[in-house]
Coordinates of C-alpha atoms in Angstrom, one line a residue:
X1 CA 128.9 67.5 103.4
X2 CA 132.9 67.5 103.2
X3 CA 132.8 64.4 104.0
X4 CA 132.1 64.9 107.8
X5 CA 129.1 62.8 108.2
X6 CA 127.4 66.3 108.7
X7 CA 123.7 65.6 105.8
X8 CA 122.2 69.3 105.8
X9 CA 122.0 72.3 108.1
X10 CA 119.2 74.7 107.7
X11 CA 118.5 78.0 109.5
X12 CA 114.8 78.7 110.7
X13 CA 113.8 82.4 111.6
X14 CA 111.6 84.9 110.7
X15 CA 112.2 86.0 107.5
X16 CA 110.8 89.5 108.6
X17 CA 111.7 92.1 112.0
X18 CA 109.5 95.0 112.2
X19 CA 110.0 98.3 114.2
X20 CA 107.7 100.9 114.5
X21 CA 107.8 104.6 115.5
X22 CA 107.7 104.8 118.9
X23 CA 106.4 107.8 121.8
X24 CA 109.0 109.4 122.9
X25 CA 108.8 109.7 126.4
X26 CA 112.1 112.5 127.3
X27 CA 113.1 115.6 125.8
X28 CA 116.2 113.5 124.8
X29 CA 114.9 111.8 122.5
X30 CA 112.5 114.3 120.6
X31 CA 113.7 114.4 117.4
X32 CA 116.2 118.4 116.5
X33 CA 114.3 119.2 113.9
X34 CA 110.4 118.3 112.9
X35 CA 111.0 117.0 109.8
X36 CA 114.1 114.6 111.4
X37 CA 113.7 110.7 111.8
X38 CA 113.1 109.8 114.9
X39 CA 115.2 108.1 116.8
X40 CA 112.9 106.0 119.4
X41 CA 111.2 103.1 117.7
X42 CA 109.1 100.5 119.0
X43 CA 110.5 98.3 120.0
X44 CA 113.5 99.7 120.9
X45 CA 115.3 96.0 120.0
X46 CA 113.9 93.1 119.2
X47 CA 114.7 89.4 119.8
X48 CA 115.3 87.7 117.4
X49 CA 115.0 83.6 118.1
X50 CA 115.5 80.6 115.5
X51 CA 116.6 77.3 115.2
X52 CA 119.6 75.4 113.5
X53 CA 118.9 72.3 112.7
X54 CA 121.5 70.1 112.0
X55 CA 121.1 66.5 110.0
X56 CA 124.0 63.7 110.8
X57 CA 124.7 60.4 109.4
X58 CA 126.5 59.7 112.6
X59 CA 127.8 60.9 115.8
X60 CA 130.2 64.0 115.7
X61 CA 132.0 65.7 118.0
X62 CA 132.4 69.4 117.4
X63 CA 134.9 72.2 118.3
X64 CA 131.9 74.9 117.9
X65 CA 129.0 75.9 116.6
X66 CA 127.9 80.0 116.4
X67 CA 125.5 82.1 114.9
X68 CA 126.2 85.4 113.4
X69 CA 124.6 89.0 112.7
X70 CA 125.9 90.9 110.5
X71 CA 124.7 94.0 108.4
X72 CA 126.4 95.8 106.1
X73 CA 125.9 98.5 103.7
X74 CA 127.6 99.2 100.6
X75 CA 128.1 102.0 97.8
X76 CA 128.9 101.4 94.0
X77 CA 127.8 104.5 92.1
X78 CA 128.9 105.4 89.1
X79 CA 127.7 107.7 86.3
X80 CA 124.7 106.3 84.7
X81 CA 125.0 109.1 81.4
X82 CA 128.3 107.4 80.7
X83 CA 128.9 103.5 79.0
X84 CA 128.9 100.6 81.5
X85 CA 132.2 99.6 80.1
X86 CA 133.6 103.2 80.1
X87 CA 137.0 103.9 82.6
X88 CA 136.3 107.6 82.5
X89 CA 133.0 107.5 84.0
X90 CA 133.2 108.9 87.4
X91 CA 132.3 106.2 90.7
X92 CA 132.3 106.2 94.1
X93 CA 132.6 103.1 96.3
X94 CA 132.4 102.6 99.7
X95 CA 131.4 99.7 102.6
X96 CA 130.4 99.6 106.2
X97 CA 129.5 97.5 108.6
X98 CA 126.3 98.3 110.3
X99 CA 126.1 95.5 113.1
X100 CA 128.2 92.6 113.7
X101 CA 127.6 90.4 117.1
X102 CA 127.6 86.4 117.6
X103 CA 126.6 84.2 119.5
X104 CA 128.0 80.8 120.6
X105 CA 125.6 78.1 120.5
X106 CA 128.2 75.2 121.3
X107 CA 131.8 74.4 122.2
X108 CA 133.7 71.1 122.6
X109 CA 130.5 68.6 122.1
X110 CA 129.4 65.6 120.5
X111 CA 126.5 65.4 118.8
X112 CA 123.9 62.1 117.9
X113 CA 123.5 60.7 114.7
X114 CA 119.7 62.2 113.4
X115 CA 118.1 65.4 113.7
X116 CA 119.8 68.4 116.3
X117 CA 118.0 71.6 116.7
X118 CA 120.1 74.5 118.6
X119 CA 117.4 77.2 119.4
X120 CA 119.3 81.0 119.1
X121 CA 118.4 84.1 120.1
X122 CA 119.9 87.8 118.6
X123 CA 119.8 91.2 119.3
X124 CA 118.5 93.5 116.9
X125 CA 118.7 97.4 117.6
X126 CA 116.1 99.6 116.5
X127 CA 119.0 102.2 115.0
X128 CA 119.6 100.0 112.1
X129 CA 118.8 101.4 108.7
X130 CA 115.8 99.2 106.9
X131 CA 116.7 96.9 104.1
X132 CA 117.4 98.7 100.9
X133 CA 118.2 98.1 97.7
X134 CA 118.8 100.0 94.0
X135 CA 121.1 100.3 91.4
X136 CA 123.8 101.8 93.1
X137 CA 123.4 101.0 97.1
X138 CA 122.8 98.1 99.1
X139 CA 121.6 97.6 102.6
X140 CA 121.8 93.7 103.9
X141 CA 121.4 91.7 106.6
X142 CA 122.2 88.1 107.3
X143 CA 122.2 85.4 109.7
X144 CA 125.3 82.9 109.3
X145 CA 125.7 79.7 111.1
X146 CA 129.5 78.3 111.2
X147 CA 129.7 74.9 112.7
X148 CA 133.2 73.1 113.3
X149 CA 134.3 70.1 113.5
X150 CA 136.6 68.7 115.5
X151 CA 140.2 68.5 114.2
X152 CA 139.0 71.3 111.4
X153 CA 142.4 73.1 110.8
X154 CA 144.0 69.6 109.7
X155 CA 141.6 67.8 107.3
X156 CA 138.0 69.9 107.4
X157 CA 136.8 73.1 106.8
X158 CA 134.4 74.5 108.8
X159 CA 130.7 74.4 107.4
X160 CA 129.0 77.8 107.0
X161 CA 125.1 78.3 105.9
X162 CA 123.5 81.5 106.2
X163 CA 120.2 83.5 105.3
X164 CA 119.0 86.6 104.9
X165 CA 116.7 88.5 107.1
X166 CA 114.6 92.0 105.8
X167 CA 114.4 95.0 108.2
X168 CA 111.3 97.0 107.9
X169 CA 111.1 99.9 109.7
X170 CA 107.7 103.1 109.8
X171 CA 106.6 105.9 110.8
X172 CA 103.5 104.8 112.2
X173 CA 103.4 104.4 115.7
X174 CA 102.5 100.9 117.1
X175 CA 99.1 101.4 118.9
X176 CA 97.9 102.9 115.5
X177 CA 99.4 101.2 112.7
X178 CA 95.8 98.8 112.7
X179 CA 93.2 101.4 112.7
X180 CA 91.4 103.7 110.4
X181 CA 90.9 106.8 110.1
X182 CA 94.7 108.5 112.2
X183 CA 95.1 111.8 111.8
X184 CA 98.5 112.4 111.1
X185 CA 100.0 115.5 112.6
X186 CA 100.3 118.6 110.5
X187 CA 103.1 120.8 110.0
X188 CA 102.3 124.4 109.0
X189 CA 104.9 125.7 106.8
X190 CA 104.7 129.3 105.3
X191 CA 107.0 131.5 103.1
X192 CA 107.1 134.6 101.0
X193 CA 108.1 136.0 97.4
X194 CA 108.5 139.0 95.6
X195 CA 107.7 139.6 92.4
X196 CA 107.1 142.7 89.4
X197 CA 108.2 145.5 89.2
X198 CA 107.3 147.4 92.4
X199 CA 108.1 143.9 94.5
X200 CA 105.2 142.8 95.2
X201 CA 104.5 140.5 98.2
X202 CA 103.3 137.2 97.2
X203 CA 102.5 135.0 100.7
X204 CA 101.6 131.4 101.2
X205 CA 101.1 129.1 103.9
X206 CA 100.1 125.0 103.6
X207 CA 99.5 122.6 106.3
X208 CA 101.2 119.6 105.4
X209 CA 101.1 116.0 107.0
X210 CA 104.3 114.8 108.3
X211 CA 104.8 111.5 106.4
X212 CA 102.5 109.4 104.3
X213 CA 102.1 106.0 103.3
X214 CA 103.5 105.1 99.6
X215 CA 100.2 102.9 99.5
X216 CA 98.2 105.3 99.8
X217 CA 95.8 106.7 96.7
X218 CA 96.7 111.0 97.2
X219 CA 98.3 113.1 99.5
X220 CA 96.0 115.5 100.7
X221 CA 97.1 119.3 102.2
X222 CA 95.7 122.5 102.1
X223 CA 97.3 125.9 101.6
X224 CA 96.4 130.0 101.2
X225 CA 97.5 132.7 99.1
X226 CA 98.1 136.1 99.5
X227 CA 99.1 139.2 98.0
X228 CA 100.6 142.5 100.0
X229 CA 99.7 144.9 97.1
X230 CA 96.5 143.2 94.6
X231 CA 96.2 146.8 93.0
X232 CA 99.9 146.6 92.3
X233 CA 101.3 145.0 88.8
X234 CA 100.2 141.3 90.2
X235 CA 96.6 140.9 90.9
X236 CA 96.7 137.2 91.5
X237 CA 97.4 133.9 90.8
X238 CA 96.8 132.3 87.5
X239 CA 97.6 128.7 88.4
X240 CA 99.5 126.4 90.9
X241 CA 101.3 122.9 89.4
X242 CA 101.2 120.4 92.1
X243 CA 103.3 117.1 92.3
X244 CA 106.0 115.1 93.8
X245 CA 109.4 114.5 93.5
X246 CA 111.6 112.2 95.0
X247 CA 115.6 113.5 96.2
X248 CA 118.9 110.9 96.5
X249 CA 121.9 112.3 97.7
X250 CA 124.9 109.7 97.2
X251 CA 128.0 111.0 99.5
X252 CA 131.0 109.1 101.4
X253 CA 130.3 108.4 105.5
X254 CA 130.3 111.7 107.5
X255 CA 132.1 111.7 110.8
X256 CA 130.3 112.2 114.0
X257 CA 131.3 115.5 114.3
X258 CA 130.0 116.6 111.0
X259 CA 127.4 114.7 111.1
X260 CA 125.8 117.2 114.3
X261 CA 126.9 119.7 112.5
X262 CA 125.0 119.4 108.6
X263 CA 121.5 118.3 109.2
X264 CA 119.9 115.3 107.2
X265 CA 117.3 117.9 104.7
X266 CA 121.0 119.6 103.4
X267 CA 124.0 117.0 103.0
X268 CA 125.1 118.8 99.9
X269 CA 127.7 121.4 101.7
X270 CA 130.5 118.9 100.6
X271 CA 130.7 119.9 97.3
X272 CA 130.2 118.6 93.7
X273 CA 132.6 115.9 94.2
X274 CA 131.9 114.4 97.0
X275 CA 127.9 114.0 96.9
X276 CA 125.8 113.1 93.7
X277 CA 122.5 114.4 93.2
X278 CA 119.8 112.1 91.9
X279 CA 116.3 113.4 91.5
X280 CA 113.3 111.4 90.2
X281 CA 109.7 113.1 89.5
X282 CA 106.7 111.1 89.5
X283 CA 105.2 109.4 86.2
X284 CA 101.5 111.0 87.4
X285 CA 100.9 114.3 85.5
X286 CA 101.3 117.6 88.0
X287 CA 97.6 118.6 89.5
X288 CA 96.7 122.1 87.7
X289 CA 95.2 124.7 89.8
X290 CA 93.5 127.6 87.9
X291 CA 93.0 131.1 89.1
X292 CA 92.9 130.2 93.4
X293 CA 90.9 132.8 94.8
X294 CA 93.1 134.8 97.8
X295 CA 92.8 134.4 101.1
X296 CA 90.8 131.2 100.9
X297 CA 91.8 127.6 102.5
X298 CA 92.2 125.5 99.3
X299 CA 92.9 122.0 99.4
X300 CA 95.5 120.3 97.3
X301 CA 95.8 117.0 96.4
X302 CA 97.9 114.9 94.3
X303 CA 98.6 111.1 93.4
X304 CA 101.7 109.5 94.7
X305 CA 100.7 105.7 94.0
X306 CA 103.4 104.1 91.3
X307 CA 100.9 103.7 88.3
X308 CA 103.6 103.5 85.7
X309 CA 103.6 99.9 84.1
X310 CA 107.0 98.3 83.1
X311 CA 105.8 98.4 79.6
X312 CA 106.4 102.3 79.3
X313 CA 109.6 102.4 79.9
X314 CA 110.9 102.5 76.5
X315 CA 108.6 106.2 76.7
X316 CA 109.8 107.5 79.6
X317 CA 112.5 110.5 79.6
X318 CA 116.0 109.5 79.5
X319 CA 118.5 110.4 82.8
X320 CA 119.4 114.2 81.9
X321 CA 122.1 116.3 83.7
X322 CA 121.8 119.2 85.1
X323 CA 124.9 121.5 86.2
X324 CA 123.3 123.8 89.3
X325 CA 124.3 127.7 89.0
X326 CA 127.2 128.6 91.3
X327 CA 126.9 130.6 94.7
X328 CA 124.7 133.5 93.9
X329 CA 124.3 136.2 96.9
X330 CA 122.2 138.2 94.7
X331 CA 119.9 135.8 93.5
X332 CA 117.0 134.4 95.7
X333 CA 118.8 135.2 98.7
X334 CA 116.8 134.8 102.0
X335 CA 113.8 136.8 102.3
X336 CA 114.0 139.8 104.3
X337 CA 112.7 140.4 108.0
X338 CA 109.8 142.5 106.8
X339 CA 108.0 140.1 104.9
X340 CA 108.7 136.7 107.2
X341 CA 106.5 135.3 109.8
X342 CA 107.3 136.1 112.9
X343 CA 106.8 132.9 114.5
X344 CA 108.7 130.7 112.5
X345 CA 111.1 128.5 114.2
X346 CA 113.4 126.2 111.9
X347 CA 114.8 127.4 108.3
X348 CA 115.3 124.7 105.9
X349 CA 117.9 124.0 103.2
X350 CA 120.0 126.6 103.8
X351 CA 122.7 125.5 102.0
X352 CA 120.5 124.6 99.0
X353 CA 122.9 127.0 96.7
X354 CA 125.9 124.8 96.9
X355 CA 123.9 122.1 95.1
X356 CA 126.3 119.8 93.3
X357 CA 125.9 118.4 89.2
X358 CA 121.6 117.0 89.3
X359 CA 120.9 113.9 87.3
X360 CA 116.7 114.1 86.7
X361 CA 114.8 111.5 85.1
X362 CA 111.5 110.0 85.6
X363 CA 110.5 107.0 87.8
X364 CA 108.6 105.4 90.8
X365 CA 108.8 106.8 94.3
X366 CA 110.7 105.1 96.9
X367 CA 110.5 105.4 100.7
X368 CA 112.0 108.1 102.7
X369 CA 115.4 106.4 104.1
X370 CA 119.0 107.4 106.2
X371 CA 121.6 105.9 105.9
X372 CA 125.6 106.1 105.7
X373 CA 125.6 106.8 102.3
X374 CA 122.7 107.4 100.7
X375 CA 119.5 110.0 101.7
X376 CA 116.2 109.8 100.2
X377 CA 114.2 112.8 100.9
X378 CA 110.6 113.7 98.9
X379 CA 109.1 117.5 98.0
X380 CA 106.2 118.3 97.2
X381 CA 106.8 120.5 94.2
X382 CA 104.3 123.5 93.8
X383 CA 105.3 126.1 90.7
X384 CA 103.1 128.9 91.7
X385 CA 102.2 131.3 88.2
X386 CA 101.4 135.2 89.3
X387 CA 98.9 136.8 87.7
X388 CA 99.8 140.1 86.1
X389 CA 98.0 142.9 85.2
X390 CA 99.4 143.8 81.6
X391 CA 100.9 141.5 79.3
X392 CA 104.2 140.8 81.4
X393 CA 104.8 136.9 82.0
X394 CA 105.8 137.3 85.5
X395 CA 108.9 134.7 87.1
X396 CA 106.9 131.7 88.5
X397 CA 107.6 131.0 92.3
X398 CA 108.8 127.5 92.8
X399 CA 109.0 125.8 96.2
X400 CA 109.0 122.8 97.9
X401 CA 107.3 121.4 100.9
X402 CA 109.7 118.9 102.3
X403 CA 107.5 115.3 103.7
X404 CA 108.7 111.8 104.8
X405 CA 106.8 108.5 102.7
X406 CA 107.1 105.7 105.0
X407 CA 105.9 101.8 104.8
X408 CA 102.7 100.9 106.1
X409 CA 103.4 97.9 108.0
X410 CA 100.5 95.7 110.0
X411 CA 101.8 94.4 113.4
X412 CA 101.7 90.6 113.7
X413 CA 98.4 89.6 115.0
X414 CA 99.0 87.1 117.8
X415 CA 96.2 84.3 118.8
X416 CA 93.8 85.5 121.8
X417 CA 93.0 82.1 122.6
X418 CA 96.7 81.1 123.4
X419 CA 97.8 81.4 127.1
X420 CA 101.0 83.2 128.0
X421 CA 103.4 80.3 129.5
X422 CA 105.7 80.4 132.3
X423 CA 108.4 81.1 130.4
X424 CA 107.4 84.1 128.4
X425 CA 105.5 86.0 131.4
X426 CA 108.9 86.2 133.6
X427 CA 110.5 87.5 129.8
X428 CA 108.8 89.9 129.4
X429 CA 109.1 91.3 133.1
X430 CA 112.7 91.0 132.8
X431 CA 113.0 93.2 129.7
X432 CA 110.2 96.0 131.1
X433 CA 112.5 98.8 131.3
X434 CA 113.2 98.3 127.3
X435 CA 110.4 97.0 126.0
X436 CA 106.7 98.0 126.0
X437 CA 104.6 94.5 125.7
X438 CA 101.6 94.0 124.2
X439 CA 99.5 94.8 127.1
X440 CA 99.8 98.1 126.5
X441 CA 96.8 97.6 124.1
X442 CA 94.5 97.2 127.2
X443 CA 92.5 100.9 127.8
X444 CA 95.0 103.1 129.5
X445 CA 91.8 104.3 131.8
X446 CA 90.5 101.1 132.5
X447 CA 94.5 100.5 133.8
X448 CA 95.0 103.6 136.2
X449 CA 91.4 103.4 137.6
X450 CA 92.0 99.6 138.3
X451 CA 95.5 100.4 139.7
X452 CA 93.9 103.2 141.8
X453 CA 90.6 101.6 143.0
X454 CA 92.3 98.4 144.1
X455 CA 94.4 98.7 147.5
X456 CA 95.2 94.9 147.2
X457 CA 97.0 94.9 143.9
X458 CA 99.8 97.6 144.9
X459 CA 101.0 95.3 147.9
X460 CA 100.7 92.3 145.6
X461 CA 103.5 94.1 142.9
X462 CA 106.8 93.7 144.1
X463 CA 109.6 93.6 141.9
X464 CA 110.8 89.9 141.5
X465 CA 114.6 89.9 142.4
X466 CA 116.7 88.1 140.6
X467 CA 118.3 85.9 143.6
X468 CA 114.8 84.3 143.9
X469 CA 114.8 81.0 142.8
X470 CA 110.5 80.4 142.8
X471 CA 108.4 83.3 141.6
X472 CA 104.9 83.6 141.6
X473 CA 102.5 84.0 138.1
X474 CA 100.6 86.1 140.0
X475 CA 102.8 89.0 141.3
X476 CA 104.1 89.0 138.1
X477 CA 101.5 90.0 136.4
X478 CA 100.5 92.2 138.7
X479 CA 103.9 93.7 138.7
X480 CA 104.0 93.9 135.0
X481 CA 100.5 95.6 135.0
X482 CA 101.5 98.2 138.2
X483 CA 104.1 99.2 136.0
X484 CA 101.7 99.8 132.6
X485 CA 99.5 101.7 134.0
X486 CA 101.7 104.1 135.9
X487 CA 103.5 104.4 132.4
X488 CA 100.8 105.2 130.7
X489 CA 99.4 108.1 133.4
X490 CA 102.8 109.4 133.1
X491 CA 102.9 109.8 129.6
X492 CA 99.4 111.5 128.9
X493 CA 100.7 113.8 131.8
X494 CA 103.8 114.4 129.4
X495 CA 101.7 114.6 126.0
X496 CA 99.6 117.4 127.6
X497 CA 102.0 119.4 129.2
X498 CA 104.5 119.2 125.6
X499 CA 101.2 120.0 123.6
X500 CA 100.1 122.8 126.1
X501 CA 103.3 124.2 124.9
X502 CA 103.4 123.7 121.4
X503 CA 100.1 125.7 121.4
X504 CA 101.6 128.9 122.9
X505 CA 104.9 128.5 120.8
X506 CA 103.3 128.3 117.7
X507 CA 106.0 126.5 115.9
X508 CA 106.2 127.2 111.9
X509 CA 108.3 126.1 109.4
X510 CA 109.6 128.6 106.8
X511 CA 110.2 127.1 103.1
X512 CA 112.5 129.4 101.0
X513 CA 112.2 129.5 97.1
X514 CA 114.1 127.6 95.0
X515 CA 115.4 128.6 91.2
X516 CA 114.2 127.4 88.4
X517 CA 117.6 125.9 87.1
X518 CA 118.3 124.3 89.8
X519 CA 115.3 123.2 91.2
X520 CA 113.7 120.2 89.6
X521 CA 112.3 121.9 86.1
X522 CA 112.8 119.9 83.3
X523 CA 113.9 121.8 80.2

């Protein structure tokens, strides 16, 4: 390999990091609006370890050898109505760096002829977006190994092998993510129309999961109807169109400051030319709803699994444009403060009438993602058809229940049979105030009742110092499991006392209605 005597060098790691939702244990870090990502995951870094191996022919001394993080993200849109070839069709391009650190594995050494192995470890933040990639955006990480020889500025280049490694990141929390049957929490969201003549009132309220799993068969909610006046010109509804759609929003980095300021569900304040507006609907036909009685608990329900084969495609509805109507005070502005629930505590998509130039077409759902430059956010679409008395075709009410769709990850399963070494018990103390370990997973109960029954165990859990040059397995452990189980009666203390309050706050979420033209309809 340039002639250096240097056979092969191969990088060995994980091909995979995982990160999980975690519980968020202070007001800090509770996320400003329900529908927000969160921004504790579990765990909150993870460390990444690997070898290089290195294959000589012969002894070589070497100036250094390092290993490199890096992830970067970058933007190439361009119009997709417009000729791959065309210069007048419109683009935006962009890159950032995400992460960059190094570390150095080596400096001034010689190495044997044969087989070297450098174990590394790296750093990897929870923060960091997930590994994405589409047409027009690219999300990548990669671990690079640059090893140089001695005397490289004069006759040899330095040798440079690198891999790349996938981010995954979910929604589900860790302690969950294996077992059946979670509940996930519900968010009750509730509006109000008017419609006819005489304005009638028309009400509804659903109770919408938070996320849900792209691998999952439906998404299941549940939702009333009501009507201020049913004598009026409106007696009812005649049928409700269920199904999903999927939103990007393509814009240049935001600054910090503006960043606080325009909230992830509405980056479209900066105009028609600096954001682009994708929206893709689902291949599934909508769910049809005929003639929901009032004032009833329905229950909705609706496919979101991809089940459009490749060999449609020639079928499927072209990319069409849609140009959204400008600024309209008159039109659909916010309902009034008669006719809105009075405990409703967030309004979203405010700004939803500065909508830029839409681009619709039909394809498979992606996950929910956040990232410099591109946001992927998912509605469920309802088109709601009042029922009049005469022979008026009243305006339908269209509106859309904003909800995350997240991986479903499994958490590596680790052998039971193995015993913890030396080595990785004083590791995992040392990284306790970041890290939860996996012996969380023991009954929280079982942990405080054993931590207050046995007198012994609390004069046995010092915490080791780090001038101490022999430490004992023993008060490790029970150090490690002191501090677990005073955790974990802390933070059911915390989860009732936040739920307590959520109870007598009765958080709501009001959803607005959206036009017809510029809301998703397909002409």
């Amino acid at each position: 390999m340039n002639g250096s005597g240097i056979i092969a060098v191969d990088l060995s790691f994980p091909d995979t990091v995982q990160f999980f939702a975690g519980r968020p244990s202070k007001k800090t870090d509770l996320p400003s609006t329900p529908l927000s990502f969160p921004s504790v995951t579990y765990p909150r870094r993870q460390k990444l370890r690997g070898k290089l191996r290195i294959v000589m022919s012969q002894a070589i001394k070497l100036n250094q050898v390092e290993v490199r993080f890096n992830g970067h993200t970058e933007l190439a849109w361009r119009d997709p109505l417009k000729s791959e070839h065309s210069f007048l069709a419109e683009r935006m391009n962009e890159r950032k760096t995400l992460r960059k650190s190094k570390s150095t594995l080596l400096e001034e050494a010689t190495l044997p002829a044969g087989v070297t192995e450098l174990g590394f470890e790296i750093t990897i933040p929870g923060h960091l977006c997930p590994t994405f990639k589409s047409k027009f955006l690219d999300i990548t990480y990669m671990i690079t190994a640059k090893i140089v020889p001695a005397g490289a500025k004069l006759c040899k280049k330095p040798i440079r092998v690198e891999k790349e490694i996938c981010l995954q990141k979910t929604l589900l929390p860790h302690d969950i993510a294996t077992l059946a049957g979670y509940q996930v929490p519900l968010l009750t969201m509730s509006g109000a129309s008017r419609r006819g003549d005489d304005d009638t009132i028309i009400r509804y309220e659903f109770r919408v999961p938070k996320w849900t799993c792209l691998d999952n068969d439906t998404i299941d909610f549940d939702g009333t109807f009501s009507i201020s006046s049913p004598t009026s010109g409106i007696t009812g509804i005649a049928k409700v169109e269920v199904d999903m759609v999927e939103q990007h929003f393509y814009h240049y980095d935001m600054t910090k400051d503006d960043k606080e300021d325009h909230l992830a569900e509405t980056p479209i304040v900066f105009g028609d030319r600096l954001t682009k507006r994708h929206l893709f609907i689902s291949h599934n036909e909508p769910s049809i709803y005929l003639f929901p009685p009032l004032d009833t608990n329905i229950a909705f329900s609706f496919p979101i699994n991809n089940k459009h084969s490749q060999s449609d495609s020639s079928t499927s509805s072209p990319p069409c444009r849609i140009k959204s109507i400008p600024y309209a005070p008159t039109r659909l502005a916010p309902p009034d403060d008669d006719i809105l629930p009075t405990s409703c505590s967030w309004i979203l998509d405010s700004a939803q009438y500065y909508s830029p130039a839409t681009i619709i077409s039909k394809g498979n759902l992606s996950y929910s993602l956040d990232s410099p430059f591109l946001e992927i956010r998912h509605f469920i679409r309802l088109v709601i058809h009042p029922l009049a008395s005469d022979t008026t075709t009243p305006q339908p009410v269209c509106i859309g229940l904003p909800i995350h769709i997240t991986r479903k990850l499994t958490p590596p399963q680790t052998s039971s049979d193995e015993l913890p070494t030396y080595n990785s018990i004083t590791r995992d103390v040392e990284r306790l105030p970041d890290y939860v370990t996996t012996m969380m997973d023991m009954a929280p109960a079982a942990a405080v009742a054993a931590h207050h029954n046995t007198d012994d165990e609390a004069a046995l859990s010092p915490t080791p110092q780090e001038g101490m040059d022999e430490v004992d397995i023993s008060d490790l452990y029970n150090a490690q499991r002191s501090r677990q189980s005073t955790h974990s009666s802390e933070y059911s203390n915390s989860t009732a006392s936040s739920s307590h309050g959520k109870q007598n706050q009765l958080e709501r979420i009001l959803i607005q209605e959206r036009r017809l033209e510029d809301f998703w309809i397909i002409p």
